[in-house]
Short mmCIF file of C-alpha atoms and ligand atoms in Angstrom, two decimals:
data_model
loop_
_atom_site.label_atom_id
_atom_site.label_comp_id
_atom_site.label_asym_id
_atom_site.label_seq_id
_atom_site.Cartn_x
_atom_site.Cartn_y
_atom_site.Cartn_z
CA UNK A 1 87.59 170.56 303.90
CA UNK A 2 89.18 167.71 302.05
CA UNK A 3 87.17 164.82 301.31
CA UNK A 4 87.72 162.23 304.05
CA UNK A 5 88.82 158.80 302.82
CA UNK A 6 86.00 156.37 302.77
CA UNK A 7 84.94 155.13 305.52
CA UNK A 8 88.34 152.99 307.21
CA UNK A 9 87.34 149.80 309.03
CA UNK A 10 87.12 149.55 312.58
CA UNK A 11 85.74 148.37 315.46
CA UNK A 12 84.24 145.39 315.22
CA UNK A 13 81.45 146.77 317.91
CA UNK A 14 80.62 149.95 320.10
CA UNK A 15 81.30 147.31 323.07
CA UNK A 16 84.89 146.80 321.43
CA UNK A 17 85.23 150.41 321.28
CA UNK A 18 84.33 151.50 325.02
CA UNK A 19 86.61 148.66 326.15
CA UNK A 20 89.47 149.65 324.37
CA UNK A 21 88.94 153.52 324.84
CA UNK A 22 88.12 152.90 328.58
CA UNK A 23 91.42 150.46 328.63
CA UNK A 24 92.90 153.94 327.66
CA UNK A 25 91.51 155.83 330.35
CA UNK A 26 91.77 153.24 333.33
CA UNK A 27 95.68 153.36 333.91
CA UNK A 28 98.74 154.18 336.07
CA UNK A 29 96.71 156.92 336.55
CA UNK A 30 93.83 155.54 338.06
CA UNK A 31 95.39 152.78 340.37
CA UNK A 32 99.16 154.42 341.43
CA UNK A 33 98.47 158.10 341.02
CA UNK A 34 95.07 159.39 341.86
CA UNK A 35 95.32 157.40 345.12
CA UNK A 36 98.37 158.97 346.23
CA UNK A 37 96.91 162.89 344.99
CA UNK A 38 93.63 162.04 347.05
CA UNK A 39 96.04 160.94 349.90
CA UNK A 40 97.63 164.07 350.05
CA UNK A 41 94.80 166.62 349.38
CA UNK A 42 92.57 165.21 352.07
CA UNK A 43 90.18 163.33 350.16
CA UNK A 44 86.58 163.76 349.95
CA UNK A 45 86.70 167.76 348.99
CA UNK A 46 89.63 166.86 346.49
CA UNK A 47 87.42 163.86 345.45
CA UNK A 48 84.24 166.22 344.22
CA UNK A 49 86.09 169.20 342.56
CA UNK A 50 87.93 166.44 340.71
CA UNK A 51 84.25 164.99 339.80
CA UNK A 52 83.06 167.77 338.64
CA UNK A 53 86.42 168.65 336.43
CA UNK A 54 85.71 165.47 334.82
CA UNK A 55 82.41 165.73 334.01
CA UNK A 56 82.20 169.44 332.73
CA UNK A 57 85.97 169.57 331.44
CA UNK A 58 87.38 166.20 330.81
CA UNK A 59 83.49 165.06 329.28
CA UNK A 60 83.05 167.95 326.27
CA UNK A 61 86.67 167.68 325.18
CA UNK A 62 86.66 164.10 325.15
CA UNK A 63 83.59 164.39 323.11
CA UNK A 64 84.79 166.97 320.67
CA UNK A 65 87.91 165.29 320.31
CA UNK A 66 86.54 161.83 318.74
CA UNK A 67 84.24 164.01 316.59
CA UNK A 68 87.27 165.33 315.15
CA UNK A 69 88.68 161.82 314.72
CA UNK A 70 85.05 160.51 313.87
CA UNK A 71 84.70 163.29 310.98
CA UNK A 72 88.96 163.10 309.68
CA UNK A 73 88.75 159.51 309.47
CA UNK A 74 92.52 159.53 310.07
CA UNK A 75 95.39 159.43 312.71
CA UNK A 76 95.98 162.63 314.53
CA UNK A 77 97.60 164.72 312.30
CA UNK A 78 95.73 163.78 309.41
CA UNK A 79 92.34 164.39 310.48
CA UNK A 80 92.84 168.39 311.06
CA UNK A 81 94.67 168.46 307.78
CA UNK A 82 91.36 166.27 306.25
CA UNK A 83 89.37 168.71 308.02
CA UNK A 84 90.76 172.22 307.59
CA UNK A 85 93.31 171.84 304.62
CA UNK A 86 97.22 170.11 304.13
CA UNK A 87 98.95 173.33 305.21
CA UNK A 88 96.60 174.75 308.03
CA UNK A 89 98.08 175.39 311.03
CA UNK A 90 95.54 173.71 312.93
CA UNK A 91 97.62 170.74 311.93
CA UNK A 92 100.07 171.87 314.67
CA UNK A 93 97.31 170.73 317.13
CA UNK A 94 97.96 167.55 315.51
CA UNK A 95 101.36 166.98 315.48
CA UNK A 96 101.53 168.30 319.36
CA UNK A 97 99.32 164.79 319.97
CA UNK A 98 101.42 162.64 318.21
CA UNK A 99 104.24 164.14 320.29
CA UNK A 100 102.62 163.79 323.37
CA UNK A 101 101.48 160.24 322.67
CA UNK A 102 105.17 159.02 322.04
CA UNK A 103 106.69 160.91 324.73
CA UNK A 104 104.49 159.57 327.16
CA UNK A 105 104.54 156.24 325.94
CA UNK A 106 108.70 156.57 326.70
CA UNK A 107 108.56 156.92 330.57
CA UNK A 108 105.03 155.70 331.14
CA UNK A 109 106.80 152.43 330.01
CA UNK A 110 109.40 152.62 332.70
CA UNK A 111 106.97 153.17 335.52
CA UNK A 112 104.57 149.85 334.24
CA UNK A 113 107.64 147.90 334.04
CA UNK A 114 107.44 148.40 337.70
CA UNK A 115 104.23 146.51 337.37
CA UNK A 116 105.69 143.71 335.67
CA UNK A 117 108.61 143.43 338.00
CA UNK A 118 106.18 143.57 341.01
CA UNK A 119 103.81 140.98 339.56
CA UNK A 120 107.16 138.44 339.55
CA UNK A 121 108.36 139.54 343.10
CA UNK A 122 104.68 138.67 344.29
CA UNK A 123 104.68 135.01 342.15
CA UNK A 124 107.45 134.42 343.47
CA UNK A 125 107.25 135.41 346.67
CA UNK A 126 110.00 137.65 346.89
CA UNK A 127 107.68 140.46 347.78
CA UNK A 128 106.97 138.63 351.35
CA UNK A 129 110.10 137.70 352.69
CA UNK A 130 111.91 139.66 355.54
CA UNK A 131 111.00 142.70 357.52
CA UNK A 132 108.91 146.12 356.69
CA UNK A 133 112.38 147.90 355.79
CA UNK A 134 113.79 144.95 353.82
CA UNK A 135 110.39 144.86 352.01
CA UNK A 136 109.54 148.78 350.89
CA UNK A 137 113.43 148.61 350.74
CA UNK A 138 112.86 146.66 347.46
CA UNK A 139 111.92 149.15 345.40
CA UNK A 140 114.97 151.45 345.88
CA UNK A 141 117.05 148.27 344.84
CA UNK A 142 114.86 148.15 341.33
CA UNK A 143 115.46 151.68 340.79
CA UNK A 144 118.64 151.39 341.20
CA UNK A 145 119.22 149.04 338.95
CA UNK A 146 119.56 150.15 335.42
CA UNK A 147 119.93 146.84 333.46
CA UNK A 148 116.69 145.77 335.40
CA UNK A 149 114.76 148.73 334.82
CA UNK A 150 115.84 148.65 330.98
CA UNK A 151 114.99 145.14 330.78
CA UNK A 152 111.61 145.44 332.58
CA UNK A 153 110.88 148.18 330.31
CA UNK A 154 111.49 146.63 327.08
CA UNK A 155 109.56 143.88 328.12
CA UNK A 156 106.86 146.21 328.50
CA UNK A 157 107.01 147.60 324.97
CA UNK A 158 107.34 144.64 323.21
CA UNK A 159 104.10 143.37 324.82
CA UNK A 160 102.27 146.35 323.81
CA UNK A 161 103.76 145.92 320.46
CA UNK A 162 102.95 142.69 320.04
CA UNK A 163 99.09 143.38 320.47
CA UNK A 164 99.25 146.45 318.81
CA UNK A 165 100.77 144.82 315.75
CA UNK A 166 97.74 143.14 315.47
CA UNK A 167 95.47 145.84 314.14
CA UNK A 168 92.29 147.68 315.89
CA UNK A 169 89.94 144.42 315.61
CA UNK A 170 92.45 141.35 315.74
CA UNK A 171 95.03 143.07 318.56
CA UNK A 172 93.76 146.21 320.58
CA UNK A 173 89.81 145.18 320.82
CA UNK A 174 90.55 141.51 321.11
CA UNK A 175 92.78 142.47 324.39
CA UNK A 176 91.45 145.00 325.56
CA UNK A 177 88.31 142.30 325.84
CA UNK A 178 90.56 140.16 327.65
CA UNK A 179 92.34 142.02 329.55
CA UNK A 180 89.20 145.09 330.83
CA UNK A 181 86.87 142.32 331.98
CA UNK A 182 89.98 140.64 333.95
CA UNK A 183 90.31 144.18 335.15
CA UNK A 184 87.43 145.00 336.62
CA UNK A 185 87.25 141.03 337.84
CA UNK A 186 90.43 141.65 339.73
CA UNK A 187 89.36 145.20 341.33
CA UNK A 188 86.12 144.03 342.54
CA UNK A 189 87.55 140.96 343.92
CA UNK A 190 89.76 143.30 345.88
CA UNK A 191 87.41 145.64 347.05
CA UNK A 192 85.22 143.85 348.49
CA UNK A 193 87.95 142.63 350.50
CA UNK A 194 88.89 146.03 351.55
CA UNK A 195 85.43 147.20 352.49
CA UNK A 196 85.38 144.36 354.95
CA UNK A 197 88.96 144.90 356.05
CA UNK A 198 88.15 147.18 359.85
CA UNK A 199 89.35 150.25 357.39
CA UNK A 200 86.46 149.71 355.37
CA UNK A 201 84.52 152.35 356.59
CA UNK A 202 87.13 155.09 357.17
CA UNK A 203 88.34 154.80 353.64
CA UNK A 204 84.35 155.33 352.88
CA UNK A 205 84.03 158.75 354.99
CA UNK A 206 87.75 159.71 353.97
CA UNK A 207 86.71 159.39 350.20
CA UNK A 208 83.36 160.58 350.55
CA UNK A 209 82.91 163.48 353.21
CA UNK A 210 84.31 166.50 352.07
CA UNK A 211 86.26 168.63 354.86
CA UNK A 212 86.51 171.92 352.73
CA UNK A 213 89.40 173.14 354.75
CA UNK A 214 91.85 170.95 353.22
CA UNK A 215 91.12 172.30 350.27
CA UNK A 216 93.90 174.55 348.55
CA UNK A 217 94.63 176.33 345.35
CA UNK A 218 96.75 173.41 344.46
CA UNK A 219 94.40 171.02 344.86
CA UNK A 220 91.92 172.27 342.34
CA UNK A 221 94.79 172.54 339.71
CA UNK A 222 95.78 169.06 340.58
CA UNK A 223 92.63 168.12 340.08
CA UNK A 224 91.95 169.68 336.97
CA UNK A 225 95.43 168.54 335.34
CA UNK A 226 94.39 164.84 336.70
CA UNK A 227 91.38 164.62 335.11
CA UNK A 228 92.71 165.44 331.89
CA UNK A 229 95.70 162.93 332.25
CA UNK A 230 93.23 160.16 333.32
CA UNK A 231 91.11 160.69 330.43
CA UNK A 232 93.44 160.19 328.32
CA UNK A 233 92.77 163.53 326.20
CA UNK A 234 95.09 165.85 324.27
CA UNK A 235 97.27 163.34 323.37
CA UNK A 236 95.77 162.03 320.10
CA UNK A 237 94.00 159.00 321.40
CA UNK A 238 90.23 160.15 321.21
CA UNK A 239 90.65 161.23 317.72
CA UNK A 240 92.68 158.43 316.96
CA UNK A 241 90.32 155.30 318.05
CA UNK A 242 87.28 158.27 316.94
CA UNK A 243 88.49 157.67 313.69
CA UNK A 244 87.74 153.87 313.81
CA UNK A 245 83.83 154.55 314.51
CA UNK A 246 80.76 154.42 312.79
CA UNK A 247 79.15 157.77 311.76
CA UNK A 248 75.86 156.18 313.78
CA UNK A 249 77.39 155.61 317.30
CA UNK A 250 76.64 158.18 319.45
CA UNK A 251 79.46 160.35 320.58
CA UNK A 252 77.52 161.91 324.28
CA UNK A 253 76.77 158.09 325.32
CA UNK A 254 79.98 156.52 324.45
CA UNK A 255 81.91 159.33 326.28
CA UNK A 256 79.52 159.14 329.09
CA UNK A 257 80.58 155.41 329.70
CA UNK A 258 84.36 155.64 329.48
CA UNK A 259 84.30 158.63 331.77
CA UNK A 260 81.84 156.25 334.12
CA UNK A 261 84.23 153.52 334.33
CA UNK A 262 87.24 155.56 334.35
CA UNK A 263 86.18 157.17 337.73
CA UNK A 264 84.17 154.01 338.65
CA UNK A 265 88.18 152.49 338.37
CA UNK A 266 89.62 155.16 340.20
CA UNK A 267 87.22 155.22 342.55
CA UNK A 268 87.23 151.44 343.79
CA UNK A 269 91.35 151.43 343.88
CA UNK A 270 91.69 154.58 346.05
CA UNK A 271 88.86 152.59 348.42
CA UNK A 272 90.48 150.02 348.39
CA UNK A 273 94.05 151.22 348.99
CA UNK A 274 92.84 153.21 351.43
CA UNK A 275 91.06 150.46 353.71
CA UNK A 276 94.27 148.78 353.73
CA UNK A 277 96.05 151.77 354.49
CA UNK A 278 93.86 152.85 357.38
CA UNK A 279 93.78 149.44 358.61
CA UNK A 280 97.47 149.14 359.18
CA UNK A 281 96.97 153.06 360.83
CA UNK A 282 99.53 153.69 358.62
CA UNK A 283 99.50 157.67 356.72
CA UNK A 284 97.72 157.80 353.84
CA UNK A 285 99.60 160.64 352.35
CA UNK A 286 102.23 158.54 351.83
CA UNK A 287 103.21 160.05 348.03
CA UNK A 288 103.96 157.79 345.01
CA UNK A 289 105.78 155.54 346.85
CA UNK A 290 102.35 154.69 348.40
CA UNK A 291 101.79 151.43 346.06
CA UNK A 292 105.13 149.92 345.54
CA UNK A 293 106.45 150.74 349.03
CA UNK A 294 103.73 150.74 351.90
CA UNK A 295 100.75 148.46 350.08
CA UNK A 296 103.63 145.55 350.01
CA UNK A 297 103.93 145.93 353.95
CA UNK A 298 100.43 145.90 354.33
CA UNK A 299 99.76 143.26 351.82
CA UNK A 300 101.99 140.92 354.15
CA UNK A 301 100.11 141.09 357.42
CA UNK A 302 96.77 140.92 355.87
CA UNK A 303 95.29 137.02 355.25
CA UNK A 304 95.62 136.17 351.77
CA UNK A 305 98.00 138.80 351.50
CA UNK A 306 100.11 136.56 348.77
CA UNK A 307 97.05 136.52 347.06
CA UNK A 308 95.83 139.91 347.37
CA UNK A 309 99.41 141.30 346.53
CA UNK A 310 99.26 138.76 343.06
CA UNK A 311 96.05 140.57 342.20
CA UNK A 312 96.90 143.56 343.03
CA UNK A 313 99.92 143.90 340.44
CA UNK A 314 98.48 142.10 337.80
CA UNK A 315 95.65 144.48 337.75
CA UNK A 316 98.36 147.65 337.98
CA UNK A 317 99.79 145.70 335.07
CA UNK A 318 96.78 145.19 332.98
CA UNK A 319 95.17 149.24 333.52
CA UNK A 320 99.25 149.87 332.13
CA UNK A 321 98.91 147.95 329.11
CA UNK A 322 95.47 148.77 327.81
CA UNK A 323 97.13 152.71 327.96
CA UNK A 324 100.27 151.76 326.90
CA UNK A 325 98.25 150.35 323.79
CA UNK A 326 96.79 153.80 322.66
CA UNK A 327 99.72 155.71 323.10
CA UNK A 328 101.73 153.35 320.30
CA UNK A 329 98.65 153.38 318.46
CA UNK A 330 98.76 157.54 317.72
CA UNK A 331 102.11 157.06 316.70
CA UNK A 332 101.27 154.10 314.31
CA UNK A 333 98.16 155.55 312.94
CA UNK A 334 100.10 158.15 311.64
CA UNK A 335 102.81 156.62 310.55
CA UNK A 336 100.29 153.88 308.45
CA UNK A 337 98.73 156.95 307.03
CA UNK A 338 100.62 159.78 306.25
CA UNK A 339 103.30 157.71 305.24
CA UNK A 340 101.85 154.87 303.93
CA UNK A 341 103.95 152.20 306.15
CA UNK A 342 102.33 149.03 306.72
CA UNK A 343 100.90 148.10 310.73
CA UNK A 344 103.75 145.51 311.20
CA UNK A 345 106.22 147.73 310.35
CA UNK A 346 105.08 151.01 311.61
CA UNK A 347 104.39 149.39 315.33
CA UNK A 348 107.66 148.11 315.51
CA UNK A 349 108.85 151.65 314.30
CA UNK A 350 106.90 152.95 317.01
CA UNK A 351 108.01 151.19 319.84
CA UNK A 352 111.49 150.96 318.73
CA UNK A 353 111.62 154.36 318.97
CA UNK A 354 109.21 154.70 322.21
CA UNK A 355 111.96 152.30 323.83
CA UNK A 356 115.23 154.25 323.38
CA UNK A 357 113.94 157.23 324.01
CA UNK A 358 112.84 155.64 327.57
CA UNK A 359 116.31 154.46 328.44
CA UNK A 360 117.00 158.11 329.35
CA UNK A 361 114.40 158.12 331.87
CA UNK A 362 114.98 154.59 333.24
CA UNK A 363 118.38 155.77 333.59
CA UNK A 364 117.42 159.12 335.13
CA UNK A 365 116.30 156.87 338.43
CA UNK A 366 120.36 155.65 338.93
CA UNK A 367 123.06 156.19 336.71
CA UNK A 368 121.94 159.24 335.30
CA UNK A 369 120.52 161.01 338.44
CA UNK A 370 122.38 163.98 338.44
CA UNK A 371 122.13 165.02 334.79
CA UNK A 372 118.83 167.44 334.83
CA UNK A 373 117.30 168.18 331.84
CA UNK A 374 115.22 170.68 332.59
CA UNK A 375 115.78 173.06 335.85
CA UNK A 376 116.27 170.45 339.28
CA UNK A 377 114.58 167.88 337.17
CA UNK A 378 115.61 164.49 335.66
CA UNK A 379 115.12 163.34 332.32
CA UNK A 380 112.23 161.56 333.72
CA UNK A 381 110.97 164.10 335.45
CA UNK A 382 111.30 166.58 332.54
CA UNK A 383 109.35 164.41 329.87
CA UNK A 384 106.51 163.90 332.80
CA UNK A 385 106.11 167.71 333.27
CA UNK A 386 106.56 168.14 329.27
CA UNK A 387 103.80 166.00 328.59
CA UNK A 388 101.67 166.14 331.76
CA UNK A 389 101.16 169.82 332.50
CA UNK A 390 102.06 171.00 329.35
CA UNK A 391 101.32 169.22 326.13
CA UNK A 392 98.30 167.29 327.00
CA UNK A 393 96.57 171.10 328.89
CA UNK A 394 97.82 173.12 325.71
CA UNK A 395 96.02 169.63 323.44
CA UNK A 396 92.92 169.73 325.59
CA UNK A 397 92.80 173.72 325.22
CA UNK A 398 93.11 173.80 321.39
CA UNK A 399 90.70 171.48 320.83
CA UNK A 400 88.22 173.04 322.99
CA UNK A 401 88.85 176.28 321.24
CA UNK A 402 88.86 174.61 317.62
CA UNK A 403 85.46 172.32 318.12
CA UNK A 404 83.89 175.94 320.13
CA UNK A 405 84.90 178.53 318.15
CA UNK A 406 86.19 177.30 314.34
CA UNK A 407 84.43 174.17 313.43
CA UNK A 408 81.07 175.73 313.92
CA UNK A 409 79.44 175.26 311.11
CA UNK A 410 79.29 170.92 311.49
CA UNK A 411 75.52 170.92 310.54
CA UNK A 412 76.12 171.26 307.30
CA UNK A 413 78.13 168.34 307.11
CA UNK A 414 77.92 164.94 306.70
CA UNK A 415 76.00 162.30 309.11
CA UNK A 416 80.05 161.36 310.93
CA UNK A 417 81.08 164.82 311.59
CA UNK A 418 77.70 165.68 313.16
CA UNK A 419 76.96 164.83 317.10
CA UNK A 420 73.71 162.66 317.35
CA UNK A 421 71.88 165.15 319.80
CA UNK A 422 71.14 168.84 318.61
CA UNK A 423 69.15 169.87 321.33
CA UNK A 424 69.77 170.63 325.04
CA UNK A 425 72.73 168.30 325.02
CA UNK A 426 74.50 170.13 322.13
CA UNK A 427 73.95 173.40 323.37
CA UNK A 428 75.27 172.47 326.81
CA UNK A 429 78.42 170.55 325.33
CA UNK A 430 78.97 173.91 322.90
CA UNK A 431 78.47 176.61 326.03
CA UNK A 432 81.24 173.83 327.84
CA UNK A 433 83.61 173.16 324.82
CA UNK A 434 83.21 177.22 323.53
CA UNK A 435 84.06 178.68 326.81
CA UNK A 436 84.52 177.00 330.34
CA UNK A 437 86.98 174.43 329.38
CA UNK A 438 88.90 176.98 327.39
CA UNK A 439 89.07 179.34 330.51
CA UNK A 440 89.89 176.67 333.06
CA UNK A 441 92.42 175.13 331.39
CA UNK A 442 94.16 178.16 330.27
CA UNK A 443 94.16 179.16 333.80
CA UNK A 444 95.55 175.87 334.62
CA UNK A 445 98.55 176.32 331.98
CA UNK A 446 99.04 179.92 333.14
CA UNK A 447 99.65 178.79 336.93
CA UNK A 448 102.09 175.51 335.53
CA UNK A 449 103.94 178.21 333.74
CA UNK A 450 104.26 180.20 337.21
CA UNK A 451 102.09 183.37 336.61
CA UNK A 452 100.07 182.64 339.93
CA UNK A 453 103.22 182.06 342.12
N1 LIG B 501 94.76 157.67 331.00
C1 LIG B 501 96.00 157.03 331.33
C2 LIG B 501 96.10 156.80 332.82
O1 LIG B 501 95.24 157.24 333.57
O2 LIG B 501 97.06 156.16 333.25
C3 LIG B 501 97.20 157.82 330.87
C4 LIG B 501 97.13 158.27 329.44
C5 LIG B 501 96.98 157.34 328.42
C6 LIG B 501 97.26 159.60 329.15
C7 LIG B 501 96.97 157.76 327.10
C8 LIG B 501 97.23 160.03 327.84
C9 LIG B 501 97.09 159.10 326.83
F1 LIG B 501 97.08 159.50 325.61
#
């Protein structure tokens, strides 16, 4: 092992830390897709297996993964080459983050722009005017529109560039304390609502009673590939913001939280979509046009709907940005230091090149429809699948298999590459991180590749 740098400044506290790695977490993920998955796999059986991938899958790696960062004390890349050598091919692992990070930063900016052009249609009331069909209608006219969906885009990356530029302390933990808290502010606010909407209690029983019999093959794979997206892990960012932490904090409680409020997040949106949903009697399997197409309708018979809809896509906006945020920062970590760039320049670097490689993919939704990239899918829909059920699985698996079966030997080294607990909590994190998270995702991998079907 190389020696790892001194010690790089970070975050300015552990709160800092769980708010900007939970503003990682807590995204379009949480508020526009697990939703619209729980809408169409029945709810309440999809609801536990996914609970259960996230706390013995999505929990260990997350753990093992800002170890890794925690003991490198560098971006991605760096810290398996501070860890196991310059040439090792473990640094692969590394550079298959990165990749992932800044892929999915390219066309998860075209979807929040979305957000942002949502948030105006609602200020300005544009979003209530005219009839059910004129109304979810709207959102065909965005997509249609390249210039607006490049322009809503951009927008979006040079917000998250602008905080980003800032550093860890003085741009990512500063907003993500601004912008979390207004999160969670804005949720609550609208749950509570919900639950005493009269759907209230069926979005309760639908989220919370299992009915086994929906449950299908799919479903568990869904839910397994979900919880890694939503936890934002084989992409870099654990190790990434790990890297920023003191060798004290410990790694089991910290991941413990983020995973809490993560599914806490996910959680109160789906209850809270849902009690709108059911209120209108409208289906609930209504797919991802479920937020930008039917909660609009809804939005405009309910009282306060102006209101409600305002909240509602700021806070889609917000859980966008805080992701958006770690994404660019993966990139720029590496770039600042494997080659030495400085923040301001690096970011923009970053997002420059996060931005046109998005204008494929905002383009995929109109002008560019019919090119396919890979088989029957657009450009879009080719980077999603790339990075979705491929690179961040194949991430999540090598990790597991490096912190189970390589780096064994962490005792022996120093206080930040060493997990706080060596009892029953290490040994259960090891038996999870050596073999059942291995196994499951591999399986998961093998069926995205096919081999099942
Ligand atoms: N966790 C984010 C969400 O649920 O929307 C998505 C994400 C962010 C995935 C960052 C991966 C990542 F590196």
């Amino acid at each position: 092992m190389d020696t790892p740098n001194a010690l790089r400044s970070g975050w300015a506290s552990r709160f800092g830390f769980i708010l900007a790695a939970t503003g990682s977490a807590v995204g379009l993920g949480n508020i526009w897709k697990f939703p619209y998955i729980t809408g169409i796999h029945g709810g309440g059986a999809f609801v536990l297996v996914y609970l259960l991938c996230i706390l013995l899958l999505g929990l260990p790696i997350m753990v093992a993964e800002l170890l890794i960062g925690r003991c490198g004390q560098r971006d991605a890349i760096g810290s398996f080459m501070a860890l196991e050598g310059r040439k090792s091919p473990w640094r692969l692992v590394g550079w298959g983050s990165v990749a992932a990070a800044f892929v999915l930063l390219s066309f998860y900016s075209v979807v929040a722009g979305w957000s942002f052009d949502y948030v105006c249609k609602a200020a300005t009331g544009i979003l209530h005017r005219g009839n059910p069909e004129q109304i979810s209608g709207l959102f065909g006219e965005l997509t249609a529109s390249a210039p607006r969906l490049v322009f809503w885009q951009a927008l979006f990356i040079l917000t998250t560039v602008g905080i980003v530029i800032g550093g860890i302390r003085g741009g990512i933990e500063r907003w993500s304390k601004i912008l979390m808290p207004g999160l969670f502010g804005l949720l609550i606010l609208l749950f509570l609502h919900g639950m005493f909407s009269p759907g209230g209690m069926q979005s309760l029983k639908f989220m919370f009673v299992p009915d086994f019999t929906k449950l299908t093959s799919r479903s568990l794979l869904d839910a397994l590939g979900h919880a890694f997206f939503t936890l934002s892990l084989g992409a870099g960012v654990m190790i990434t913001y790990g890297s920023y932490l003191d060798p004290e904090a410990d790694l089991f409680g910290l991941s413990f939280r983020i995973a809490l409020l993560d599914t806490l997040v996910a959680m109160l949106a789906s209850l809270t979509i849902f009690s709108v949903v059911f209120s209108a009697g409208m289906p609930i399997d209504g797919g991802p046009g479920l937020v930008f197409k039917t909660l609009p309708i809804l939005f405009m018979q309910l009282p306060f709907g102006k209101v409600l809809a305002l909240v509602f896509f700021l806070l889609l906006a917000f859980a966008a940005l805080t992701s958006a945020i770690s994404m660019l920062e993966v990139v720029v970590a590496y770039v600042i230091d494997e080659w030495g760039w400085r923040r301001a320049k690096a970011t923009s670097f970053g997002g420059g090149a996060a931005f046109l490689l998005g204008i494929p993919c905002a383009l995929s939704f109109n002008l560019w429809e019919g090119i396919k990239l890979l088989p029957g899918r657009t450009v879009f829909q080719s980077f999603d699948m790339l990075v979705s059920s491929y690179l961040l699985p194949l991430g999540g698996l090598m990790v597991s298999l490096y912190a189970g079966w390589v780096w064994t030997k962490e005792r022996e080294k120093p206080a930040s590459c060493r997990l706080a607990d060596s009892g029953v909590l290490f040994a259960v994190w090891h038996f999870l991180v050596r073999y059942l998270a291995p196994a499951a995702v591999l399986l998961v991998l093998l069926n995205e590749a096919g081999l099942f079907s």
